[in-house]
Coordinates of C-alpha atoms in Angstrom, one line a residue:
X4 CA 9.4 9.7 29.6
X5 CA 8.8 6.9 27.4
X6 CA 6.3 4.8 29.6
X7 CA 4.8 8.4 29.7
X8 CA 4.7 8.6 26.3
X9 CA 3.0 4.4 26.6
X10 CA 0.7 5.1 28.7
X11 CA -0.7 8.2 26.5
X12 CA -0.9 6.0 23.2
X13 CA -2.8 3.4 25.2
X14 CA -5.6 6.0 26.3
X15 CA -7.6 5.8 22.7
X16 CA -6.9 2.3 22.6
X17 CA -8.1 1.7 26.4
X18 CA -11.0 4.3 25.6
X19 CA -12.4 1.5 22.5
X20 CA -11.6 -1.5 24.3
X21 CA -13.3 -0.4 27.3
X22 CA -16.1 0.4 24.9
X23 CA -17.0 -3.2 23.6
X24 CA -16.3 -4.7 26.6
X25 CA -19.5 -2.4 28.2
X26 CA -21.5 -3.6 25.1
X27 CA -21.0 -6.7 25.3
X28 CA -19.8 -7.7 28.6
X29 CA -16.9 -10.3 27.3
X30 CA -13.2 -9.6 27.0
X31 CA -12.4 -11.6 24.3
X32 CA -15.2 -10.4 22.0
X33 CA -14.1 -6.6 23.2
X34 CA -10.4 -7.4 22.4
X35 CA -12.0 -8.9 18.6
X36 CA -14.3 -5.9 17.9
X37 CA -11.0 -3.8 18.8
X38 CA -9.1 -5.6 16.4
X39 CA -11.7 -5.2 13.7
X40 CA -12.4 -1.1 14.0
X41 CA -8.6 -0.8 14.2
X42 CA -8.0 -3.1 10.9
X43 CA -10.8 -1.1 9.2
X44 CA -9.4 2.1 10.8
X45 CA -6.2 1.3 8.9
X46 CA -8.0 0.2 5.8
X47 CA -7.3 3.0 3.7
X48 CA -3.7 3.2 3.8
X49 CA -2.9 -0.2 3.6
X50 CA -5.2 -0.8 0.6
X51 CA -3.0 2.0 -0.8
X52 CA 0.2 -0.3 0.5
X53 CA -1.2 -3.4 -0.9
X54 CA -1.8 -1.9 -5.0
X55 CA 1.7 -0.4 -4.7
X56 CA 2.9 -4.3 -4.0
X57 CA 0.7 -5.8 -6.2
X58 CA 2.2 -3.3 -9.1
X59 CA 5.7 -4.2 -7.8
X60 CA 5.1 -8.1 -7.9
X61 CA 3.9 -6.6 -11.9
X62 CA 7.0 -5.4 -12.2
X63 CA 9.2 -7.9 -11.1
X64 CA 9.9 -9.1 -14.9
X65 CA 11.5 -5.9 -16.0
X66 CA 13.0 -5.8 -12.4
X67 CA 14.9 -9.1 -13.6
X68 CA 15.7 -7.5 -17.0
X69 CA 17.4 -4.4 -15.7
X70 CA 19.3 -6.8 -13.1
X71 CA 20.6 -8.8 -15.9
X72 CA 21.6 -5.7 -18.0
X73 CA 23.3 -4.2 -15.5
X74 CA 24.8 -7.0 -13.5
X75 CA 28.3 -5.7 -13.6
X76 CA 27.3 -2.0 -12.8
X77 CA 25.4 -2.3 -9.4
X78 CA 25.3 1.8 -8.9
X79 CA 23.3 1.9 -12.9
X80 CA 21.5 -1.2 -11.8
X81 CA 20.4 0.9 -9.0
X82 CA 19.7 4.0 -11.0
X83 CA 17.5 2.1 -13.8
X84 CA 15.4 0.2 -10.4
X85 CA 14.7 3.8 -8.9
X86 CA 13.6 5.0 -12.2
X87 CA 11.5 2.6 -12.6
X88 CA 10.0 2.7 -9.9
X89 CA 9.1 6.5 -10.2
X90 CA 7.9 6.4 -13.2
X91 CA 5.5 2.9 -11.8
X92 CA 4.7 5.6 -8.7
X93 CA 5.7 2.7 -6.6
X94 CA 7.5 2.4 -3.4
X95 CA 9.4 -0.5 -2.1
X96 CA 9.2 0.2 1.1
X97 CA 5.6 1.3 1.7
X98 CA 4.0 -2.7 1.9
X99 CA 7.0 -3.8 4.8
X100 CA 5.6 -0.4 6.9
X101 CA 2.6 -1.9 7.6
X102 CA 3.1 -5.1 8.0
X103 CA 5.3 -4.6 11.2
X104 CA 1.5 -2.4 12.4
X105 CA 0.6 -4.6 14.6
X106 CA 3.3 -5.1 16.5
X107 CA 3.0 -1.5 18.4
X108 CA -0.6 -1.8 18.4
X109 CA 0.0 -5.5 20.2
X110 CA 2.3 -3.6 22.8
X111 CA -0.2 -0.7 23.4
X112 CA -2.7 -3.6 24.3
X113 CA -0.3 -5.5 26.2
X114 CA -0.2 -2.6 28.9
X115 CA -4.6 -2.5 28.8
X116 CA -4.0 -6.0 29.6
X117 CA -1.6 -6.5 32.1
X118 CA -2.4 -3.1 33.9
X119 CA -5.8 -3.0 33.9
X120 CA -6.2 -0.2 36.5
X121 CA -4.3 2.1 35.2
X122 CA -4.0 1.5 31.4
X123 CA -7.5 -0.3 31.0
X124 CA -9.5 1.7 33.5
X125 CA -7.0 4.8 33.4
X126 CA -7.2 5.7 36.8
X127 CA -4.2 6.8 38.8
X128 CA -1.3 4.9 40.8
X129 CA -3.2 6.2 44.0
X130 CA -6.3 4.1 43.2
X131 CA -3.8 1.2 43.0
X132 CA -2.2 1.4 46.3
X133 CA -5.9 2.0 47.9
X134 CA -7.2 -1.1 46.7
X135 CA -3.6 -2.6 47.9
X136 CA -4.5 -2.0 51.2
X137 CA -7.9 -3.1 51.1
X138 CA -7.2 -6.0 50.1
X139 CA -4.5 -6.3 52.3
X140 CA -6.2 -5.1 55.5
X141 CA -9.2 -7.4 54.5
X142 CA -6.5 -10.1 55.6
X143 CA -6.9 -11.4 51.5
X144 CA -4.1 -13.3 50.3
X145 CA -1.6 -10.8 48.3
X146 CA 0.9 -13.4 47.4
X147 CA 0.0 -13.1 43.5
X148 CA -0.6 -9.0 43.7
X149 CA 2.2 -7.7 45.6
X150 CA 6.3 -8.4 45.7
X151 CA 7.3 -10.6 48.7
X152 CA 10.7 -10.4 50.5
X153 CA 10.5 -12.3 54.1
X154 CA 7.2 -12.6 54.7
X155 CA 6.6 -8.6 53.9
X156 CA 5.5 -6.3 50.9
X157 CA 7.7 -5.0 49.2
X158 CA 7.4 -1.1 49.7
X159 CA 10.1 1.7 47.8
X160 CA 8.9 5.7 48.2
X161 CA 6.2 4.3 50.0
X162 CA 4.2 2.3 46.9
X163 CA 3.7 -1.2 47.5
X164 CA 5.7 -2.7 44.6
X165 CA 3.1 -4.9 42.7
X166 CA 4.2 -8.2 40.6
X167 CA 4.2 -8.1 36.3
X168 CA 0.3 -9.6 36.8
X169 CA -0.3 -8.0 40.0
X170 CA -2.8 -5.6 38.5
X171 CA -5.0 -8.4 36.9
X172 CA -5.0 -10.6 40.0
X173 CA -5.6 -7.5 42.4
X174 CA -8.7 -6.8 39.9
X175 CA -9.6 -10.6 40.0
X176 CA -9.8 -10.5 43.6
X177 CA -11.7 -7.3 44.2
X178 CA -14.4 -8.3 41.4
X179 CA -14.3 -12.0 43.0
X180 CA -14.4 -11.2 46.9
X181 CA -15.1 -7.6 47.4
X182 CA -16.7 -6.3 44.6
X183 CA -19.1 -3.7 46.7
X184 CA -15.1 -1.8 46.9
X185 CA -14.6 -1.7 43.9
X186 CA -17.9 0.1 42.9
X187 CA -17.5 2.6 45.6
X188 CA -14.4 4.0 43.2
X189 CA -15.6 6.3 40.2
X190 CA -14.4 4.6 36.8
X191 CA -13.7 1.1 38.5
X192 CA -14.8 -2.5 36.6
X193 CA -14.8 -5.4 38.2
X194 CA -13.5 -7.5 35.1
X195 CA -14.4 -10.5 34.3
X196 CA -12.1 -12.3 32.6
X197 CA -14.0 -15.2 31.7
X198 CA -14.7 -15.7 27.8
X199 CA -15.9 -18.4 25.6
X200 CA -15.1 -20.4 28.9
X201 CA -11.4 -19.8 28.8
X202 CA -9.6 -17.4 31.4
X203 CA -7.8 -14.4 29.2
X204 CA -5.7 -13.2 31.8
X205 CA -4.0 -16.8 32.1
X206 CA -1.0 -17.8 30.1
X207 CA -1.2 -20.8 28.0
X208 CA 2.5 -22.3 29.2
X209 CA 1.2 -22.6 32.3
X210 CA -1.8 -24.8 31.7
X211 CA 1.0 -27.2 29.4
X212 CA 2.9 -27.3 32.8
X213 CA -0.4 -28.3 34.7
X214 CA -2.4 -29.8 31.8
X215 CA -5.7 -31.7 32.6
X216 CA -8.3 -32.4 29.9
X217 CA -10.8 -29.8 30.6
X218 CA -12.0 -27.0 28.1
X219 CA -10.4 -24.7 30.3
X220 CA -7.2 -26.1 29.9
X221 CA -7.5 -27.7 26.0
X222 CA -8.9 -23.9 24.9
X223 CA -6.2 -22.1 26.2
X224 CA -3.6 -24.3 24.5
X225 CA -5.4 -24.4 21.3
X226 CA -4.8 -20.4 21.3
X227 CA -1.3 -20.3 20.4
X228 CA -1.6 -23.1 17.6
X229 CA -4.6 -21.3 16.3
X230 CA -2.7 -17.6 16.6
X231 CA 0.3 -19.6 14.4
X232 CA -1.8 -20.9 12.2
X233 CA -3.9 -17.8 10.9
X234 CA -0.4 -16.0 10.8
X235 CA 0.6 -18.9 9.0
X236 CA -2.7 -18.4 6.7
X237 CA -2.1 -14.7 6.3
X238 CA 1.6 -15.3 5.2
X239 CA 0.7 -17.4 2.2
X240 CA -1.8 -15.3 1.1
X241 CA 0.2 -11.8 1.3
X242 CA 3.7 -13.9 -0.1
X243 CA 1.1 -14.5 -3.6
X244 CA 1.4 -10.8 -4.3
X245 CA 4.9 -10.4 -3.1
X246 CA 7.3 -9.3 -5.6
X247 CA 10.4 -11.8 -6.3
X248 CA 13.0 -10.0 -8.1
X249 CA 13.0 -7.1 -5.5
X250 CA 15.8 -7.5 -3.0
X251 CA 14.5 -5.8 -0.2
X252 CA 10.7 -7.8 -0.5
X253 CA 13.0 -10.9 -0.6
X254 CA 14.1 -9.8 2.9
X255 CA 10.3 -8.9 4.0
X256 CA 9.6 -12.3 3.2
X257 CA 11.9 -13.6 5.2
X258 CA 10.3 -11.8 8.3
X259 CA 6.6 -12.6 7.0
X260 CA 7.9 -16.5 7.4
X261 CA 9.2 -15.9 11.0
X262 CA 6.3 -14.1 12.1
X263 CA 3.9 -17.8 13.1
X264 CA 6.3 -18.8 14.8
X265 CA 7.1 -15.9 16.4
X266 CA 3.1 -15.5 17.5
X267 CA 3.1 -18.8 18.8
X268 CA 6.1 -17.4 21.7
X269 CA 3.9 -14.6 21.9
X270 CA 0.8 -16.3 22.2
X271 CA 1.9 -18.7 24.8
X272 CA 4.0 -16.9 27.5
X273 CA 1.6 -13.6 27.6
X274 CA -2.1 -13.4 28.6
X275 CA -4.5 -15.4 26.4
X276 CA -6.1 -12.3 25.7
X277 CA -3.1 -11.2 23.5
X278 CA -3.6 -14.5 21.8
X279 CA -6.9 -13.8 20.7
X280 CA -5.5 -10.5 19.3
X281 CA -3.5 -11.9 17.5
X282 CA -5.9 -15.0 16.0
X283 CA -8.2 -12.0 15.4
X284 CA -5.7 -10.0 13.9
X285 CA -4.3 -12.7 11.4
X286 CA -7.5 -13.8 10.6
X287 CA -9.0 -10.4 9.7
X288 CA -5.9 -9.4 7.7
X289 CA -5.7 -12.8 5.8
X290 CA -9.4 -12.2 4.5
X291 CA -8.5 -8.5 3.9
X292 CA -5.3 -9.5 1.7
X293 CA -8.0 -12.0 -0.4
X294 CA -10.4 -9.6 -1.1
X295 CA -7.9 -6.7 -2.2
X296 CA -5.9 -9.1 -4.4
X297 CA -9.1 -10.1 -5.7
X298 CA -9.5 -6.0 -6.2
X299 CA -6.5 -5.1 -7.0
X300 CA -6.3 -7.1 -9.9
X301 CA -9.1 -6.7 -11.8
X302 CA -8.3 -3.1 -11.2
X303 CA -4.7 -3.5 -12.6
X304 CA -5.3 -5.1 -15.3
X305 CA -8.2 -2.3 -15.9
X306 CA -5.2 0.0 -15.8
X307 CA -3.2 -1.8 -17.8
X308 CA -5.9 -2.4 -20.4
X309 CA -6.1 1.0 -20.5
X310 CA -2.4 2.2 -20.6
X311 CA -2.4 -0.3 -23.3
X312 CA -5.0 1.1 -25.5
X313 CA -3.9 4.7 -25.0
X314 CA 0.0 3.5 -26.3
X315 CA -1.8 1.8 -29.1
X316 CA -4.0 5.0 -29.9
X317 CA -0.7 7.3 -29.1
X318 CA 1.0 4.8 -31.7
X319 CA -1.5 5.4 -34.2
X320 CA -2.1 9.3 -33.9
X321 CA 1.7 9.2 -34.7
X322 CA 1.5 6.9 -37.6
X323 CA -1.5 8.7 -38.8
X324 CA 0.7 12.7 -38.7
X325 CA 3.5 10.6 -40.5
X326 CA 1.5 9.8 -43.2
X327 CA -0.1 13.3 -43.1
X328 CA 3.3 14.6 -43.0
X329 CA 4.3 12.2 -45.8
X330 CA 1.5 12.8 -48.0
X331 CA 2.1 16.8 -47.5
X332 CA 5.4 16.4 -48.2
X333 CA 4.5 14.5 -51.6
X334 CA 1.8 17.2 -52.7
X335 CA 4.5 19.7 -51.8
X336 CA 7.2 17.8 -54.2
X337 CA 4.5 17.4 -56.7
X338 CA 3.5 21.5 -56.7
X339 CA 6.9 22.2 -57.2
X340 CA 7.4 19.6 -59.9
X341 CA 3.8 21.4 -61.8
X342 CA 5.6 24.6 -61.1
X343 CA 8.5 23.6 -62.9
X344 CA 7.1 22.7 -65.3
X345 CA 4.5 25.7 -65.7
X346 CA 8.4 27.8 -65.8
X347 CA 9.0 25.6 -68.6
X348 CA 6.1 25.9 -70.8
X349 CA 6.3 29.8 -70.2
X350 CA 10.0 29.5 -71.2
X351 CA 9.1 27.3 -73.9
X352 CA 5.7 29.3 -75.1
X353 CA 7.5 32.3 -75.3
X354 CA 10.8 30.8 -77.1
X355 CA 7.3 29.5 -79.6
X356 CA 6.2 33.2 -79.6
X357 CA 9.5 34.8 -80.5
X358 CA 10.1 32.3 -83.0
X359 CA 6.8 32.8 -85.0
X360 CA 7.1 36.3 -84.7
X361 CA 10.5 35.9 -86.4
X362 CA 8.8 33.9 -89.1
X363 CA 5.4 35.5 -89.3
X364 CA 5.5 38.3 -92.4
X365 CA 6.4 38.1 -95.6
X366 CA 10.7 39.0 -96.6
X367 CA 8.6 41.9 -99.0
X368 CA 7.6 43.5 -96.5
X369 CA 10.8 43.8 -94.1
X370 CA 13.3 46.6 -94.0
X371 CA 16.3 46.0 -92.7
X372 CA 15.6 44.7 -88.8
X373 CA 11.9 45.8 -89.2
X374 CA 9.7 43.0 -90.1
X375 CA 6.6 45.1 -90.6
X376 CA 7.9 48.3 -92.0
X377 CA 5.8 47.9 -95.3
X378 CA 2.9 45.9 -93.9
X379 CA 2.3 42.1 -93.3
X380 CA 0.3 41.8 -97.0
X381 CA 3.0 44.3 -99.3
X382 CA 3.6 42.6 -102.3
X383 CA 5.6 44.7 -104.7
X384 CA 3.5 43.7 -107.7
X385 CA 0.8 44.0 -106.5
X386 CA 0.1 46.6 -109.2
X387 CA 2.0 45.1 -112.0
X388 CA 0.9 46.4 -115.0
X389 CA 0.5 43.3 -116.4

């Protein structure tokens, strides 16, 4: 089921790799031109991984703050990290997924490498046992194609039971000695595995077993140490925008630092071809990871810039209402102080009013409670005969 499920991943992959090597009629430069479409394929998400690091490795101060706040209380430590990182939109997570990318893409291309009729080609198993016995009939030498036991093939179900390179070399000697059978079969190539001078279907450990100081030799040992090195390269470049406070980027580090030397085992016990993946691969990525940091941080510090001005403009819309509310409040205070005081000088005009009118007539003309009862000018001598 699963090498079912392989060989159906490999198809699209097969299907590009087949394409550059028709353009341009060299493995290796069909295996970098893969590498390339893939990496730009893949661009988009991982230049949406890559800003969501770059704002963690941002973070990583206030990341140390809550760790030292909470250093006795891991589970609020933990609560205070997730919060921030929600409210940041970050997720710690998202830049270790695609980092580990090309190691199922390297797989996938692994099997277009080492079968190369059936995963490079796609044609079936039969088309394999044909060419088997062509070969075989033709009185070639199948040592390097087929299992041996005593002298004979080794046959189960009736399928000649090929060896882990036995598809390359079976290729390599139809395309070298009878390539007129190989074009007689729809979808065939006779591959040549020849690039920049260097066999890609070799393994570089076994030119350091049989080392001589030829280019053919020197170039294939030279892919390894290059395949470390840009790894190496890449590393460095992707550790500069790692965040350090974050536990779990501590561990992705950690991984990042084994992965040279881990393409270097790669690179030197599989076909060169993979090698050149890989070099590609590195290489591409570390001048991807330059340019985005490059990006991503102008761009952050845009955002920042502007978070920063819109708290600053938030902080003085709110300064501004309290002194709006502030000075309302005091007009308020004053209006009822003026209205008091309006109350008072009523009170007090009227107290004025009732005490003139108490005082305003003369006592001559009053009677009794009535001020006015014989007129404001009576004067009772008025006609004095006198």
């Amino acid at each position: 089921m699963f090498s079912t499920i392989g060989y159906y991943i490999c198809i699209p992959f097969a299907w590009l790799v087949r394409l550059f090597y028709n353009l341009t009629n060299s493995y290796g430069m069909a295996i970098i031109l893969f590498t390339l479409v893939v990496k730009l394929l893949m661009l988009p998400f991982q230049m949406k991984s890559k800003k969501s690091m770059m704002r963690m490795s941002r973070m990583s101060g206030r990341l140390q703050e809550i760790q030292k706040k909470y250093a006795n209380n891991q589970t609020k430590q933990a609560e205070e990290v997730q919060k921030l990182y929600a409210e940041e939109g970050v997720s710690p997570m998202s830049g270790c997924l695609w980092s580990f990318l090309p190691l199922p893409i390297m797989l996938a291309l692994y099997s277009i490498i080492r079968q190369p009729i059936t995963h490079f080609m796609t044609l079936s198993q039969d088309v394999v046992q044909q060419m088997v016995d062509v070969v075989t009939q033709a009185g070639l030498d199948v040592s390097k194609i087929v299992q041996m036991k005593e002298g004979a093939a080794v046959v189960r179900d009736g399928v000649t039971q090929l060896l882990p390179y036995g598809q390359i070399d079976l290729v390599k000697t139809i395309a070298s000695q009878m390539p007129e059978v190989g074009e007689s079969v729809p979808g065939w190539i006779n591959v040549n595995y020849i690039s920049f001078g260097l066999d890609m279907a070799a393994d570089p450990w076994s030119m350091v077993k049989n080392f001589s100081f030829t280019w053919a030799a020197i170039g294939l040992v030279l892919i390894p140490i290059l395949a470390g090195g840009s790894q190496l390269l890449f590393t460095k470049i992707s550790m500069k925008h790692q965040p350090s406070a974050d536990p779990s980027a501590a561990s992705a580090n950690r991984m990042m630092m084994f992965m040279p030397l881990f393409s270097v085992y790669i690179a030197f016990t599989m076909p060169a071809a993979l090698g050149i993946y890989w070099i590609a691969q590195s290489g591409f990525s570390a001048v991807q990871e330059f340019l985005m940091g490059k990006f991503f941080n102008k761009k952050l510090e845009e955002e920042e810039n502007a978070r920063y001005e819109a708290r600053q403009a938030e902080r003085k819309r709110k300064m501004e209402e309290a002194k709006l509310l502030q000075e309302q409040q005091r007009q308020q205070a004053a209006q009822k102080q003026t209205l008091k005081e309006k109350q008072q000088a009523a009170r007090e005009a009227k107290a004025a009013k009732a005490a003139r009118a108490g005082t305003a007539t003369t006592e001559a003309g009053r009677v009794g409670d009535r001020p006015y009862a014989r007129g404001r000018a009576y004067k009772p001598d008025r006609y004095d005969e006198t």
